[in-house]
Each structure stands twice: as C-alpha cells, then as structure tokens.
Amino acid sequence: MHKCVPNIFSILGFVSYSVMSGQQRSGTKVTFPLVWTNTCCSHPLYRESELIEENALGVRNAAQRKLLDELGICAEDVPVDEFTPLGRILYKAPSDGKWGEHELDYLLFIVRDVSVNPNPDEVAEYKYVNREQLKELLRKADAGEEGLKLSPWFRLVVDNFLFKWWDHLEKGTLNEVIDMKTIHKLT
C-alpha cells in the first residue's frame, strides 16, 4: 500500500456553524508573507505523535500544537478528537520566484469557541468572517483591491470545497463529505 505522508495541514476553524476564522500571515514568513489564509496551517514535525497515520491522528496532533504556537489557543480548547479530517489536496504554488510550495495538504475542520492570542511572529492579523464577508474578501482579492492577497492553498480550498463543506457543517451532515482516500490534484 502506498503511503501519503502529509507535507502540510490546513485548519479551517469555525467559532460557530456560520462564522469562520482566518489570519493574515506575518510579514516575516519566508513564503507568502502578509497573505490572508485559513485559520492555521503548518507542517507536522518528525516526532512520533505527529507521524501516526491512522485516522490522521498525527496531523491532528500537529494541528493542536500549531494552534498554540500561532494563535495561542490552549490544547484543552481544541481537543484532537474534535478535528474532522475532510480531505487532501496536492498543490503547487510559486511564492516570490525563489521559494514556493509543492505539498500534500490535509484539510481539517473544527468548530470551537476559543480565546485567541496571536503570535506576532506568525500572524499579522486575525479575523472572523461569515459567508458574505468571505465572498467580499474573495472579490477584493480578485480585483486587487486594498492589496489583498489570498494564499494559493486557501483559494484552492475555497474554490473547490469550502462552501459545500460549510453547507454540510450547518446541516449537521459534515460526515457525508469526508473523503480521505482521494488526493485531489489541484496543481
């Protein structure tokens, strides 16, 4: 059996079924500085707890760790069992001509009301958006207004999955759209 170890994970966090959280990456990031993206994203570390493949447990452990590192969210506030792995995408994106990404991204949903204390080395700004506000952010990014840019992986998720998944989240049928077998090649 071929194993697909994650290069990255992306958390799509919601504080209610209708409000999603997002962040603007710090200006000190090597790739995609000051770009708006999903709640949190990073890479699993090469440690036993983050290499567990069964039920994407390693990725969920890494997500819990990184939410603390980036957003100051305590592990107790985001239990590993509360993350729902929904799918995987393979994407490729240049950043600044020197750097870029070509990664297998595990996509995780979580709905939790949490206290956020962003790490300025990781996060420039943080906000909550409903569907209409997200659509307005997309419109502004497409029009190049206010210098607004979205991370390529977040844009791929939005364009291919997010609103459908959001519908299922609100209906309580999120489990119907879980597909961890397919790797969606969106390069």
mmCIF file of N, CA and C in Angstrom, residues 23 67-73 115-126:
data_model
loop_
_atom_site.group_PDB
_atom_site.id
_atom_site.type_symbol
_atom_site.label_atom_id
_atom_site.label_comp_id
_atom_site.label_asym_id
_atom_site.label_seq_id
_atom_site.Cartn_x
_atom_site.Cartn_y
_atom_site.Cartn_z
ATOM 1 N N GLN A 23 -6.575 34.226 9.084
ATOM 2 C CA GLN A 23 -5.445 35.031 9.523
ATOM 3 C C GLN A 23 -4.677 35.588 8.337
ATOM 4 N N LEU A 67 -1.818 25.351 16.621
ATOM 5 C CA LEU A 67 -2.794 26.353 17.055
ATOM 6 C C LEU A 67 -2.293 27.090 18.299
ATOM 7 N N LEU A 68 -1.601 26.374 19.174
ATOM 8 C CA LEU A 68 -0.994 27.028 20.343
ATOM 9 C C LEU A 68 0.131 27.956 19.897
ATOM 10 N N ASP A 69 1.001 27.463 19.017
ATOM 11 C CA ASP A 69 2.157 28.229 18.570
ATOM 12 C C ASP A 69 1.759 29.498 17.810
ATOM 13 N N GLU A 70 0.811 29.383 16.876
ATOM 14 C CA GLU A 70 0.433 30.528 16.041
ATOM 15 C C GLU A 70 -0.586 31.442 16.691
ATOM 16 N N LEU A 71 -1.582 30.847 17.337
ATOM 17 C CA LEU A 71 -2.724 31.642 17.802
ATOM 18 C C LEU A 71 -2.914 31.639 19.317
ATOM 19 N N GLY A 72 -2.026 30.984 20.041
ATOM 20 C CA GLY A 72 -2.132 30.962 21.491
ATOM 21 C C GLY A 72 -3.350 30.217 22.015
ATOM 22 N N ILE A 73 -3.868 29.277 21.229
ATOM 23 C CA ILE A 73 -5.055 28.506 21.638
ATOM 24 C C ILE A 73 -4.588 27.268 22.398
ATOM 25 N N SER A 115 -10.363 31.265 22.963
ATOM 26 C CA SER A 115 -9.663 32.537 23.143
ATOM 27 C C SER A 115 -8.434 32.522 22.251
ATOM 28 N N VAL A 116 -8.211 33.627 21.555
ATOM 29 C CA VAL A 116 -7.106 33.724 20.613
ATOM 30 C C VAL A 116 -6.131 34.806 21.077
ATOM 31 N N ASN A 117 -4.846 34.459 21.077
ATOM 32 C CA ASN A 117 -3.780 35.388 21.413
ATOM 33 C C ASN A 117 -2.667 35.194 20.382
ATOM 34 N N PRO A 118 -2.815 35.819 19.183
ATOM 35 C CA PRO A 118 -1.896 35.554 18.076
ATOM 36 C C PRO A 118 -0.432 35.868 18.392
ATOM 37 N N ASN A 119 0.439 35.017 17.900
ATOM 38 C CA ASN A 119 1.879 35.201 17.987
ATOM 39 C C ASN A 119 2.275 36.136 16.835
ATOM 40 N N PRO A 120 2.804 37.331 17.114
ATOM 41 C CA PRO A 120 3.124 38.281 16.040
ATOM 42 C C PRO A 120 4.210 37.789 15.081
ATOM 43 N N ASP A 121 5.002 36.810 15.490
ATOM 44 C CA ASP A 121 5.987 36.227 14.578
ATOM 45 C C ASP A 121 5.326 35.339 13.531
ATOM 46 N N GLU A 122 4.093 34.940 13.787
ATOM 47 C CA GLU A 122 3.362 34.043 12.889
ATOM 48 C C GLU A 122 2.181 34.728 12.194
ATOM 49 N N VAL A 123 1.524 35.645 12.904
ATOM 50 C CA VAL A 123 0.243 36.186 12.458
ATOM 51 C C VAL A 123 0.276 37.718 12.512
ATOM 52 N N ALA A 124 -0.017 38.356 11.386
ATOM 53 C CA ALA A 124 -0.089 39.821 11.350
ATOM 54 C C ALA A 124 -1.455 40.314 11.816
ATOM 55 N N GLU A 125 -2.512 39.604 11.409
ATOM 56 C CA GLU A 125 -3.876 39.994 11.769
ATOM 57 C C GLU A 125 -4.746 38.744 11.784
ATOM 58 N N TYR A 126 -5.841 38.827 12.522
ATOM 59 C CA TYR A 126 -6.739 37.691 12.677
ATOM 60 C C TYR A 126 -8.163 38.219 12.633
#
